[in-house]
Amino acid sequence: DSGVTQTPKHLITATGQRVTLRCSPRSGDLSVYWYQQSLDQGLQFLIQYYNGEERAKGNILERFSAQQFPDLHSELNLSSLELGDSALYFCASSEGGGAGGYTFGSGTRLTVV
Amino acid sequence: AQTVTQSQPEMSVQEAETVTLSCTYDTSESDYYLFWYKQPPSRQMILVIRQEAYKQQNATENRFSVNFQKAAKSFSLKISDSQLGDAAMYFCAYNPDKIIFGKGTRLHILP
């Protein structure tokens, strides 16, 4: 157990639908990061939050949004889902800027049918 | 643009042998961090080793060591005494302000 909790582990949904992925960071970590990993690809950075505020944005689609709540858990919202959004979505956390590396959750496997 | 390149999509090594995975990165920063992550079939991302760019000494973690060449922007991973459990996808990563990953090298261990 890495200390980063992601729910749900698996999600199957239809095109056009909206889903919410949830992440609880490791205790003490203020930064949360979201990554997307498509089949057998590297991890693409989506967005970072630090202590409730958006810190950095990557190639995140406009259909996707995220937030970090006062208790530091984060949610990634994916709407108007397309087949190409099927992927493994990782949440990671770090104390600050991640100089020591990030701790990753086990991911949410999203399948859009 | 900041990029990380892993030129070997797949590699194989005999059990107990040594293998080196290559990685280069592109940056204009002088202060940053480098990592190797392992992703086994379980898909969990596991930190293998990290290197601070301002340190000349190469990092070592048990059977894992790196060869960090800052001027060449090269950061290779050496795995000694390869074990079956080392079979995984290995990602090189670079952190100037957020972690950027390479596309990975799939490592097969031959018994």
JSON list of C-alpha atoms in Angstrom, two decimals:
[
{"chain": "A", "resi": 1, "resn": "ASP", "atom": "CA", "xyz": [0.00, 0.00, 0.00]},
{"chain": "A", "resi": 2, "resn": "SER", "atom": "CA", "xyz": [1.62, 3.23, -1.20]},
{"chain": "A", "resi": 3, "resn": "GLY", "atom": "CA", "xyz": [-0.58, 5.45, 0.97]},
{"chain": "A", "resi": 4, "resn": "VAL", "atom": "CA", "xyz": [-2.25, 7.06, -2.06]},
{"chain": "A", "resi": 5, "resn": "THR", "atom": "CA", "xyz": [-5.81, 5.79, -2.46]},
{"chain": "A", "resi": 6, "resn": "GLN", "atom": "CA", "xyz": [-7.67, 5.90, -5.74]},
{"chain": "A", "resi": 7, "resn": "THR", "atom": "CA", "xyz": [-11.27, 4.92, -6.27]},
{"chain": "A", "resi": 8, "resn": "PRO", "atom": "CA", "xyz": [-12.79, 3.26, -8.11]},
{"chain": "A", "resi": 9, "resn": "LYS", "atom": "CA", "xyz": [-10.23, 0.75, -9.39]},
{"chain": "A", "resi": 10, "resn": "HIS", "atom": "CA", "xyz": [-12.23, -0.02, -12.51]},
{"chain": "A", "resi": 11, "resn": "LEU", "atom": "CA", "xyz": [-14.92, 1.92, -14.32]},
{"chain": "A", "resi": 12, "resn": "ILE", "atom": "CA", "xyz": [-16.84, 1.02, -17.43]},
{"chain": "A", "resi": 13, "resn": "THR", "atom": "CA", "xyz": [-19.07, 3.64, -18.96]},
{"chain": "A", "resi": 14, "resn": "ALA", "atom": "CA", "xyz": [-20.66, 4.62, -22.25]},
{"chain": "A", "resi": 15, "resn": "THR", "atom": "CA", "xyz": [-19.62, 7.34, -24.66]},
{"chain": "A", "resi": 16, "resn": "GLY", "atom": "CA", "xyz": [-21.03, 10.72, -23.82]},
{"chain": "A", "resi": 17, "resn": "GLN", "atom": "CA", "xyz": [-21.21, 10.03, -20.11]},
{"chain": "A", "resi": 18, "resn": "ARG", "atom": "CA", "xyz": [-19.46, 11.78, -17.23]},
{"chain": "A", "resi": 19, "resn": "VAL", "atom": "CA", "xyz": [-17.38, 10.14, -14.49]},
{"chain": "A", "resi": 20, "resn": "THR", "atom": "CA", "xyz": [-15.52, 11.26, -11.39]},
{"chain": "A", "resi": 21, "resn": "LEU", "atom": "CA", "xyz": [-12.28, 9.71, -10.22]},
{"chain": "A", "resi": 22, "resn": "ARG", "atom": "CA", "xyz": [-11.22, 10.22, -6.64]},
{"chain": "A", "resi": 23, "resn": "CYS", "atom": "CA", "xyz": [-7.82, 10.38, -5.00]},
{"chain": "A", "resi": 24, "resn": "SER", "atom": "CA", "xyz": [-6.71, 10.65, -1.39]},
{"chain": "A", "resi": 25, "resn": "PRO", "atom": "CA", "xyz": [-3.05, 11.62, -1.11]},
{"chain": "A", "resi": 26, "resn": "ARG", "atom": "CA", "xyz": [-0.52, 10.11, 1.26]},
{"chain": "A", "resi": 27, "resn": "SER", "atom": "CA", "xyz": [-0.76, 11.58, 4.74]},
{"chain": "A", "resi": 28, "resn": "GLY", "atom": "CA", "xyz": [1.21, 14.83, 4.93]},
{"chain": "A", "resi": 29, "resn": "ASP", "atom": "CA", "xyz": [1.44, 15.35, 1.18]},
{"chain": "A", "resi": 30, "resn": "LEU", "atom": "CA", "xyz": [0.09, 18.66, -0.07]},
{"chain": "A", "resi": 31, "resn": "SER", "atom": "CA", "xyz": [0.58, 18.17, -3.80]},
{"chain": "A", "resi": 32, "resn": "VAL", "atom": "CA", "xyz": [-1.61, 15.99, -5.98]},
{"chain": "A", "resi": 33, "resn": "TYR", "atom": "CA", "xyz": [-0.91, 15.13, -9.61]},
{"chain": "A", "resi": 34, "resn": "TRP", "atom": "CA", "xyz": [-3.05, 13.44, -12.22]},
{"chain": "A", "resi": 35, "resn": "TYR", "atom": "CA", "xyz": [-1.61, 11.42, -15.09]},
{"chain": "A", "resi": 36, "resn": "GLN", "atom": "CA", "xyz": [-3.18, 9.55, -17.98]},
{"chain": "A", "resi": 37, "resn": "GLN", "atom": "CA", "xyz": [-1.63, 6.36, -19.34]},
{"chain": "A", "resi": 38, "resn": "SER", "atom": "CA", "xyz": [-3.09, 5.02, -22.56]},
{"chain": "A", "resi": 39, "resn": "LEU", "atom": "CA", "xyz": [-2.43, 1.44, -23.60]},
{"chain": "A", "resi": 40, "resn": "ASP", "atom": "CA", "xyz": [1.29, 0.65, -23.42]},
{"chain": "A", "resi": 41, "resn": "GLN", "atom": "CA", "xyz": [2.19, 4.33, -23.44]},
{"chain": "A", "resi": 42, "resn": "GLY", "atom": "CA", "xyz": [4.04, 6.60, -21.10]},
{"chain": "A", "resi": 43, "resn": "LEU", "atom": "CA", "xyz": [2.35, 8.74, -18.52]},
{"chain": "A", "resi": 44, "resn": "GLN", "atom": "CA", "xyz": [0.95, 12.06, -19.70]},
{"chain": "A", "resi": 45, "resn": "PHE", "atom": "CA", "xyz": [0.76, 14.81, -17.11]},
{"chain": "A", "resi": 46, "resn": "LEU", "atom": "CA", "xyz": [-2.71, 16.30, -16.78]},
{"chain": "A", "resi": 47, "resn": "ILE", "atom": "CA", "xyz": [-2.78, 18.64, -13.82]},
{"chain": "A", "resi": 48, "resn": "GLN", "atom": "CA", "xyz": [-1.25, 19.45, -10.43]},
{"chain": "A", "resi": 49, "resn": "TYR", "atom": "CA", "xyz": [-2.79, 20.88, -7.28]},
{"chain": "A", "resi": 50, "resn": "TYR", "atom": "CA", "xyz": [-0.95, 22.17, -4.26]},
{"chain": "A", "resi": 51, "resn": "ASN", "atom": "CA", "xyz": [-2.84, 22.72, -1.02]},
{"chain": "A", "resi": 52, "resn": "GLY", "atom": "CA", "xyz": [-6.10, 23.33, -2.81]},
{"chain": "A", "resi": 53, "resn": "GLU", "atom": "CA", "xyz": [-4.85, 25.50, -5.63]},
{"chain": "A", "resi": 54, "resn": "GLU", "atom": "CA", "xyz": [-4.08, 24.63, -9.22]},
{"chain": "A", "resi": 55, "resn": "ARG", "atom": "CA", "xyz": [-0.31, 24.73, -9.68]},
{"chain": "A", "resi": 56, "resn": "ALA", "atom": "CA", "xyz": [0.38, 23.41, -13.17]},
{"chain": "A", "resi": 57, "resn": "LYS", "atom": "CA", "xyz": [-1.57, 22.23, -16.17]},
{"chain": "A", "resi": 58, "resn": "GLY", "atom": "CA", "xyz": [-0.50, 19.81, -18.86]},
{"chain": "A", "resi": 59, "resn": "ASN", "atom": "CA", "xyz": [-2.30, 18.58, -21.95]},
{"chain": "A", "resi": 60, "resn": "ILE", "atom": "CA", "xyz": [-5.63, 18.30, -20.20]},
{"chain": "A", "resi": 61, "resn": "LEU", "atom": "CA", "xyz": [-8.69, 18.37, -22.44]},
{"chain": "A", "resi": 62, "resn": "GLU", "atom": "CA", "xyz": [-11.37, 21.00, -21.86]},
{"chain": "A", "resi": 63, "resn": "ARG", "atom": "CA", "xyz": [-13.80, 18.14, -21.20]},
{"chain": "A", "resi": 64, "resn": "PHE", "atom": "CA", "xyz": [-11.68, 17.23, -18.18]},
{"chain": "A", "resi": 65, "resn": "SER", "atom": "CA", "xyz": [-11.53, 19.18, -14.94]},
{"chain": "A", "resi": 66, "resn": "ALA", "atom": "CA", "xyz": [-10.16, 18.62, -11.47]},
{"chain": "A", "resi": 67, "resn": "GLN", "atom": "CA", "xyz": [-10.13, 20.11, -8.03]},
{"chain": "A", "resi": 68, "resn": "GLN", "atom": "CA", "xyz": [-8.52, 19.61, -4.66]},
{"chain": "A", "resi": 69, "resn": "PHE", "atom": "CA", "xyz": [-10.65, 19.95, -1.58]},
{"chain": "A", "resi": 70, "resn": "PRO", "atom": "CA", "xyz": [-9.78, 21.41, 1.86]},
{"chain": "A", "resi": 71, "resn": "ASP", "atom": "CA", "xyz": [-9.12, 17.90, 3.20]},
{"chain": "A", "resi": 72, "resn": "LEU", "atom": "CA", "xyz": [-6.60, 17.57, 0.31]},
{"chain": "A", "resi": 73, "resn": "HIS", "atom": "CA", "xyz": [-8.39, 14.81, -1.53]},
{"chain": "A", "resi": 74, "resn": "SER", "atom": "CA", "xyz": [-8.77, 15.43, -5.24]},
{"chain": "A", "resi": 75, "resn": "GLU", "atom": "CA", "xyz": [-11.28, 14.58, -7.92]},
{"chain": "A", "resi": 76, "resn": "LEU", "atom": "CA", "xyz": [-10.81, 14.34, -11.66]},
{"chain": "A", "resi": 77, "resn": "ASN", "atom": "CA", "xyz": [-13.98, 14.84, -13.66]},
{"chain": "A", "resi": 78, "resn": "LEU", "atom": "CA", "xyz": [-14.18, 13.51, -17.20]},
{"chain": "A", "resi": 79, "resn": "SER", "atom": "CA", "xyz": [-17.20, 14.48, -19.28]},
{"chain": "A", "resi": 80, "resn": "SER", "atom": "CA", "xyz": [-18.58, 13.82, -22.76]},
{"chain": "A", "resi": 81, "resn": "LEU", "atom": "CA", "xyz": [-16.49, 10.70, -22.76]},
{"chain": "A", "resi": 82, "resn": "GLU", "atom": "CA", "xyz": [-15.09, 9.31, -26.00]},
{"chain": "A", "resi": 83, "resn": "LEU", "atom": "CA", "xyz": [-13.64, 5.90, -26.82]},
{"chain": "A", "resi": 84, "resn": "GLY", "atom": "CA", "xyz": [-10.18, 7.44, -26.86]},
{"chain": "A", "resi": 85, "resn": "ASP", "atom": "CA", "xyz": [-10.47, 8.44, -23.22]},
{"chain": "A", "resi": 86, "resn": "SER", "atom": "CA", "xyz": [-10.12, 4.80, -22.23]},
{"chain": "A", "resi": 87, "resn": "ALA", "atom": "CA", "xyz": [-6.94, 4.67, -20.19]},
{"chain": "A", "resi": 88, "resn": "LEU", "atom": "CA", "xyz": [-5.39, 4.15, -16.80]},
{"chain": "A", "resi": 89, "resn": "TYR", "atom": "CA", "xyz": [-5.62, 7.32, -14.75]},
{"chain": "A", "resi": 90, "resn": "PHE", "atom": "CA", "xyz": [-3.05, 7.72, -12.01]},
{"chain": "A", "resi": 91, "resn": "CYS", "atom": "CA", "xyz": [-3.06, 10.02, -9.07]},
{"chain": "A", "resi": 92, "resn": "ALA", "atom": "CA", "xyz": [0.23, 10.76, -7.33]},
{"chain": "A", "resi": 93, "resn": "SER", "atom": "CA", "xyz": [1.17, 12.88, -4.37]},
{"chain": "A", "resi": 94, "resn": "SER", "atom": "CA", "xyz": [4.24, 14.53, -2.89]},
{"chain": "A", "resi": 95, "resn": "GLU", "atom": "CA", "xyz": [5.13, 16.68, 0.08]},
{"chain": "A", "resi": 96, "resn": "GLY", "atom": "CA", "xyz": [6.01, 19.73, -1.95]},
{"chain": "A", "resi": 97, "resn": "GLY", "atom": "CA", "xyz": [7.47, 19.94, -5.42]},
{"chain": "A", "resi": 98, "resn": "GLY", "atom": "CA", "xyz": [8.32, 16.28, -5.68]},
{"chain": "A", "resi": 99, "resn": "ALA", "atom": "CA", "xyz": [12.09, 16.45, -5.45]},
{"chain": "A", "resi": 100, "resn": "GLY", "atom": "CA", "xyz": [11.96, 13.06, -3.75]},
{"chain": "A", "resi": 101, "resn": "GLY", "atom": "CA", "xyz": [9.70, 11.67, -6.41]},
{"chain": "A", "resi": 102, "resn": "TYR", "atom": "CA", "xyz": [5.99, 11.09, -6.38]},
{"chain": "A", "resi": 103, "resn": "THR", "atom": "CA", "xyz": [4.07, 8.34, -4.64]},
{"chain": "A", "resi": 104, "resn": "PHE", "atom": "CA", "xyz": [1.53, 6.83, -6.98]},
{"chain": "A", "resi": 105, "resn": "GLY", "atom": "CA", "xyz": [-1.83, 5.30, -6.36]},
{"chain": "A", "resi": 106, "resn": "SER", "atom": "CA", "xyz": [-2.78, 2.04, -8.04]},
{"chain": "A", "resi": 107, "resn": "GLY", "atom": "CA", "xyz": [-4.76, 3.83, -10.73]},
{"chain": "A", "resi": 108, "resn": "THR", "atom": "CA", "xyz": [-8.30, 3.80, -12.07]},
{"chain": "A", "resi": 109, "resn": "ARG", "atom": "CA", "xyz": [-8.83, 1.78, -15.22]},
{"chain": "A", "resi": 110, "resn": "LEU", "atom": "CA", "xyz": [-11.46, 3.61, -17.30]},
{"chain": "A", "resi": 111, "resn": "THR", "atom": "CA", "xyz": [-13.07, 1.81, -20.20]},
{"chain": "A", "resi": 112, "resn": "VAL", "atom": "CA", "xyz": [-15.42, 3.76, -22.45]},
{"chain": "A", "resi": 113, "resn": "VAL", "atom": "CA", "xyz": [-17.68, 1.60, -24.60]},
{"chain": "B", "resi": 1, "resn": "ALA", "atom": "CA", "xyz": [10.23, 21.65, -24.94]},
{"chain": "B", "resi": 2, "resn": "GLN", "atom": "CA", "xyz": [11.29, 19.45, -22.09]},
{"chain": "B", "resi": 3, "resn": "THR", "atom": "CA", "xyz": [11.40, 15.85, -23.27]},
{"chain": "B", "resi": 4, "resn": "VAL", "atom": "CA", "xyz": [12.62, 12.49, -22.09]},
{"chain": "B", "resi": 5, "resn": "THR", "atom": "CA", "xyz": [13.74, 9.92, -24.65]},
{"chain": "B", "resi": 6, "resn": "GLN", "atom": "CA", "xyz": [14.11, 6.21, -24.11]},
{"chain": "B", "resi": 7, "resn": "SER", "atom": "CA", "xyz": [15.46, 4.79, -27.33]},
{"chain": "B", "resi": 8, "resn": "GLN", "atom": "CA", "xyz": [15.01, 1.11, -26.44]},
{"chain": "B", "resi": 9, "resn": "PRO", "atom": "CA", "xyz": [11.32, 0.10, -26.53]},
{"chain": "B", "resi": 10, "resn": "GLU", "atom": "CA", "xyz": [12.20, -3.45, -25.43]},
{"chain": "B", "resi": 11, "resn": "MET", "atom": "CA", "xyz": [15.17, -5.29, -24.01]},
{"chain": "B", "resi": 12, "resn": "SER", "atom": "CA", "xyz": [15.92, -8.78, -22.83]},
{"chain": "B", "resi": 13, "resn": "VAL", "atom": "CA", "xyz": [18.52, -10.03, -20.40]},
{"chain": "B", "resi": 14, "resn": "GLN", "atom": "CA", "xyz": [19.45, -13.42, -19.03]},
{"chain": "B", "resi": 15, "resn": "GLU", "atom": "CA", "xyz": [18.72, -13.98, -15.37]},
{"chain": "B", "resi": 16, "resn": "ALA", "atom": "CA", "xyz": [21.73, -13.04, -13.18]},
{"chain": "B", "resi": 17, "resn": "GLU", "atom": "CA", "xyz": [23.25, -10.91, -15.94]},
{"chain": "B", "resi": 18, "resn": "THR", "atom": "CA", "xyz": [23.60, -7.14, -16.06]},
{"chain": "B", "resi": 19, "resn": "VAL", "atom": "CA", "xyz": [21.55, -4.82, -18.28]},
{"chain": "B", "resi": 20, "resn": "THR", "atom": "CA", "xyz": [21.66, -1.10, -18.95]},
{"chain": "B", "resi": 21, "resn": "LEU", "atom": "CA", "xyz": [18.65, 0.97, -19.96]},
{"chain": "B", "resi": 22, "resn": "SER", "atom": "CA", "xyz": [19.30, 4.25, -21.74]},
{"chain": "B", "resi": 23, "resn": "CYS", "atom": "CA", "xyz": [17.67, 7.62, -21.27]},
{"chain": "B", "resi": 24, "resn": "THR", "atom": "CA", "xyz": [18.36, 11.11, -22.54]},
{"chain": "B", "resi": 25, "resn": "TYR", "atom": "CA", "xyz": [16.51, 14.29, -21.73]},
{"chain": "B", "resi": 26, "resn": "ASP", "atom": "CA", "xyz": [16.31, 17.78, -23.06]},
{"chain": "B", "resi": 27, "resn": "THR", "atom": "CA", "xyz": [16.37, 20.74, -20.72]},
{"chain": "B", "resi": 28, "resn": "SER", "atom": "CA", "xyz": [17.65, 24.24, -20.26]},
{"chain": "B", "resi": 29, "resn": "GLU", "atom": "CA", "xyz": [17.37, 24.01, -16.49]},
{"chain": "B", "resi": 30, "resn": "SER", "atom": "CA", "xyz": [20.41, 23.61, -14.27]},
{"chain": "B", "resi": 31, "resn": "ASP", "atom": "CA", "xyz": [18.63, 22.31, -11.18]},
{"chain": "B", "resi": 32, "resn": "TYR", "atom": "CA", "xyz": [16.36, 19.30, -11.48]},
{"chain": "B", "resi": 33, "resn": "TYR", "atom": "CA", "xyz": [15.83, 15.72, -10.42]},
{"chain": "B", "resi": 34, "resn": "LEU", "atom": "CA", "xyz": [15.89, 12.48, -12.35]},
{"chain": "B", "resi": 35, "resn": "PHE", "atom": "CA", "xyz": [14.15, 9.22, -11.59]},
{"chain": "B", "resi": 36, "resn": "TRP", "atom": "CA", "xyz": [13.65, 5.70, -12.79]},
{"chain": "B", "resi": 37, "resn": "TYR", "atom": "CA", "xyz": [10.24, 4.19, -12.13]},
{"chain": "B", "resi": 38, "resn": "LYS", "atom": "CA", "xyz": [9.29, 0.56, -12.55]},
{"chain": "B", "resi": 39, "resn": "GLN", "atom": "CA", "xyz": [5.82, -0.57, -13.65]},
{"chain": "B", "resi": 40, "resn": "PRO", "atom": "CA", "xyz": [5.32, -4.32, -13.25]},
{"chain": "B", "resi": 41, "resn": "PRO", "atom": "CA", "xyz": [2.30, -6.15, -14.70]},
{"chain": "B", "resi": 42, "resn": "SER", "atom": "CA", "xyz": [0.28, -5.01, -11.68]},
{"chain": "B", "resi": 43, "resn": "ARG", "atom": "CA", "xyz": [0.56, -1.48, -13.21]},
{"chain": "B", "resi": 44, "resn": "GLN", "atom": "CA", "xyz": [1.68, 0.03, -9.92]},
{"chain": "B", "resi": 45, "resn": "MET", "atom": "CA", "xyz": [4.30, 2.77, -10.40]},
{"chain": "B", "resi": 46, "resn": "ILE", "atom": "CA", "xyz": [7.28, 2.10, -8.15]},
{"chain": "B", "resi": 47, "resn": "LEU", "atom": "CA", "xyz": [10.18, 4.48, -7.64]},
{"chain": "B", "resi": 48, "resn": "VAL", "atom": "CA", "xyz": [13.44, 2.64, -8.25]},
{"chain": "B", "resi": 49, "resn": "ILE", "atom": "CA", "xyz": [16.09, 5.32, -7.90]},
{"chain": "B", "resi": 50, "resn": "ARG", "atom": "CA", "xyz": [16.53, 9.10, -7.94]},
{"chain": "B", "resi": 51, "resn": "GLN", "atom": "CA", "xyz": [19.36, 11.46, -8.77]},
{"chain": "B", "resi": 52, "resn": "GLU", "atom": "CA", "xyz": [19.80, 15.14, -7.96]},
{"chain": "B", "resi": 53, "resn": "ALA", "atom": "CA", "xyz": [21.32, 17.04, -10.87]},
{"chain": "B", "resi": 54, "resn": "TYR", "atom": "CA", "xyz": [23.65, 19.05, -8.66]},
{"chain": "B", "resi": 55, "resn": "LYS", "atom": "CA", "xyz": [25.26, 15.88, -7.31]},
{"chain": "B", "resi": 56, "resn": "GLN", "atom": "CA", "xyz": [28.06, 14.42, -9.39]},
{"chain": "B", "resi": 57, "resn": "GLN", "atom": "CA", "xyz": [28.04, 11.11, -7.55]},
{"chain": "B", "resi": 58, "resn": "ASN", "atom": "CA", "xyz": [25.91, 8.48, -9.23]},
{"chain": "B", "resi": 59, "resn": "ALA", "atom": "CA", "xyz": [23.03, 7.14, -7.15]},
{"chain": "B", "resi": 60, "resn": "THR", "atom": "CA", "xyz": [22.94, 3.48, -6.13]},
{"chain": "B", "resi": 61, "resn": "GLU", "atom": "CA", "xyz": [20.15, 1.40, -4.61]},
{"chain": "B", "resi": 62, "resn": "ASN", "atom": "CA", "xyz": [21.18, -2.20, -4.03]},
{"chain": "B", "resi": 63, "resn": "ARG", "atom": "CA", "xyz": [21.35, -3.84, -7.48]},
{"chain": "B", "resi": 64, "resn": "PHE", "atom": "CA", "xyz": [20.28, -0.66, -9.25]},
{"chain": "B", "resi": 65, "resn": "SER", "atom": "CA", "xyz": [22.67, 2.13, -10.17]},
{"chain": "B", "resi": 66, "resn": "VAL", "atom": "CA", "xyz": [22.69, 5.03, -12.57]},
{"chain": "B", "resi": 67, "resn": "ASN", "atom": "CA", "xyz": [25.23, 6.64, -14.86]},
{"chain": "B", "resi": 68, "resn": "PHE", "atom": "CA", "xyz": [24.43, 10.34, -14.82]},
{"chain": "B", "resi": 69, "resn": "GLN", "atom": "CA", "xyz": [26.18, 12.48, -17.42]},
{"chain": "B", "resi": 70, "resn": "LYS", "atom": "CA", "xyz": [24.86, 16.02, -16.94]},
{"chain": "B", "resi": 71, "resn": "ALA", "atom": "CA", "xyz": [26.64, 17.63, -19.87]},
{"chain": "B", "resi": 72, "resn": "ALA", "atom": "CA", "xyz": [25.41, 14.91, -22.20]},
{"chain": "B", "resi": 73, "resn": "LYS", "atom": "CA", "xyz": [21.94, 14.97, -20.59]},
{"chain": "B", "resi": 74, "resn": "SER", "atom": "CA", "xyz": [22.11, 11.24, -20.19]},
{"chain": "B", "resi": 75, "resn": "PHE", "atom": "CA", "xyz": [20.74, 9.14, -17.34]},
{"chain": "B", "resi": 76, "resn": "SER", "atom": "CA", "xyz": [21.06, 5.38, -17.78]},
{"chain": "B", "resi": 77, "resn": "LEU", "atom": "CA", "xyz": [19.97, 2.67, -15.37]},
{"chain": "B", "resi": 78, "resn": "LYS", "atom": "CA", "xyz": [22.08, -0.41, -14.70]},
{"chain": "B", "resi": 79, "resn": "ILE", "atom": "CA", "xyz": [20.50, -3.47, -13.17]},
{"chain": "B", "resi": 80, "resn": "SER", "atom": "CA", "xyz": [22.99, -6.00, -11.84]},
{"chain": "B", "resi": 81, "resn": "ASP", "atom": "CA", "xyz": [22.27, -9.66, -11.12]},
{"chain": "B", "resi": 82, "resn": "SER", "atom": "CA", "xyz": [18.91, -9.45, -12.93]},
{"chain": "B", "resi": 83, "resn": "GLN", "atom": "CA", "xyz": [16.07, -11.34, -11.29]},
{"chain": "B", "resi": 84, "resn": "LEU", "atom": "CA", "xyz": [12.76, -12.58, -12.66]},
{"chain": "B", "resi": 85, "resn": "GLY", "atom": "CA", "xyz": [10.99, -10.00, -10.53]},
{"chain": "B", "resi": 86, "resn": "ASP", "atom": "CA", "xyz": [12.77, -7.22, -12.40]},
{"chain": "B", "resi": 87, "resn": "ALA", "atom": "CA", "xyz": [10.62, -7.88, -15.47]},
{"chain": "B", "resi": 88, "resn": "ALA", "atom": "CA", "xyz": [8.62, -4.72, -15.98]},
{"chain": "B", "resi": 89, "resn": "MET", "atom": "CA", "xyz": [8.27, -1.50, -17.92]},
{"chain": "B", "resi": 90, "resn": "TYR", "atom": "CA", "xyz": [10.89, 1.00, -16.82]},
{"chain": "B", "resi": 91, "resn": "PHE", "atom": "CA", "xyz": [10.26, 4.71, -17.16]},
{"chain": "B", "resi": 92, "resn": "CYS", "atom": "CA", "xyz": [12.91, 7.37, -17.05]},
{"chain": "B", "resi": 93, "resn": "ALA", "atom": "CA", "xyz": [11.58, 10.63, -15.62]},
{"chain": "B", "resi": 94, "resn": "TYR", "atom": "CA", "xyz": [12.75, 14.19, -15.18]},
{"chain": "B", "resi": 95, "resn": "ASN", "atom": "CA", "xyz": [11.50, 16.80, -12.74]},
{"chain": "B", "resi": 96, "resn": "PRO", "atom": "CA", "xyz": [12.29, 20.48, -13.22]},
{"chain": "B", "resi": 97, "resn": "ASP", "atom": "CA", "xyz": [8.94, 21.44, -11.66]},
{"chain": "B", "resi": 98, "resn": "LYS", "atom": "CA", "xyz": [6.72, 18.45, -12.45]},
{"chain": "B", "resi": 99, "resn": "ILE", "atom": "CA", "xyz": [7.67, 14.93, -13.46]},
{"chain": "B", "resi": 100, "resn": "ILE", "atom": "CA", "xyz": [7.86, 14.26, -17.19]},
{"chain": "B", "resi": 101, "resn": "PHE", "atom": "CA", "xyz": [8.10, 10.62, -18.22]},
{"chain": "B", "resi": 102, "resn": "GLY", "atom": "CA", "xyz": [9.70, 8.90, -21.16]},
{"chain": "B", "resi": 103, "resn": "LYS", "atom": "CA", "xyz": [7.72, 6.32, -23.14]},
{"chain": "B", "resi": 104, "resn": "GLY", "atom": "CA", "xyz": [9.34, 3.43, -21.32]},
{"chain": "B", "resi": 105, "resn": "THR", "atom": "CA", "xyz": [11.49, 0.37, -21.95]},
{"chain": "B", "resi": 106, "resn": "ARG", "atom": "CA", "xyz": [9.94, -3.06, -21.50]},
{"chain": "B", "resi": 107, "resn": "LEU", "atom": "CA", "xyz": [12.46, -5.36, -19.85]},
{"chain": "B", "resi": 108, "resn": "HIS", "atom": "CA", "xyz": [12.18, -9.13, -20.22]},
{"chain": "B", "resi": 109, "resn": "ILE", "atom": "CA", "xyz": [14.16, -11.45, -17.97]},
{"chain": "B", "resi": 110, "resn": "LEU", "atom": "CA", "xyz": [15.07, -14.78, -19.55]},
{"chain": "B", "resi": 111, "resn": "PRO", "atom": "CA", "xyz": [15.36, -17.73, -17.14]}
]
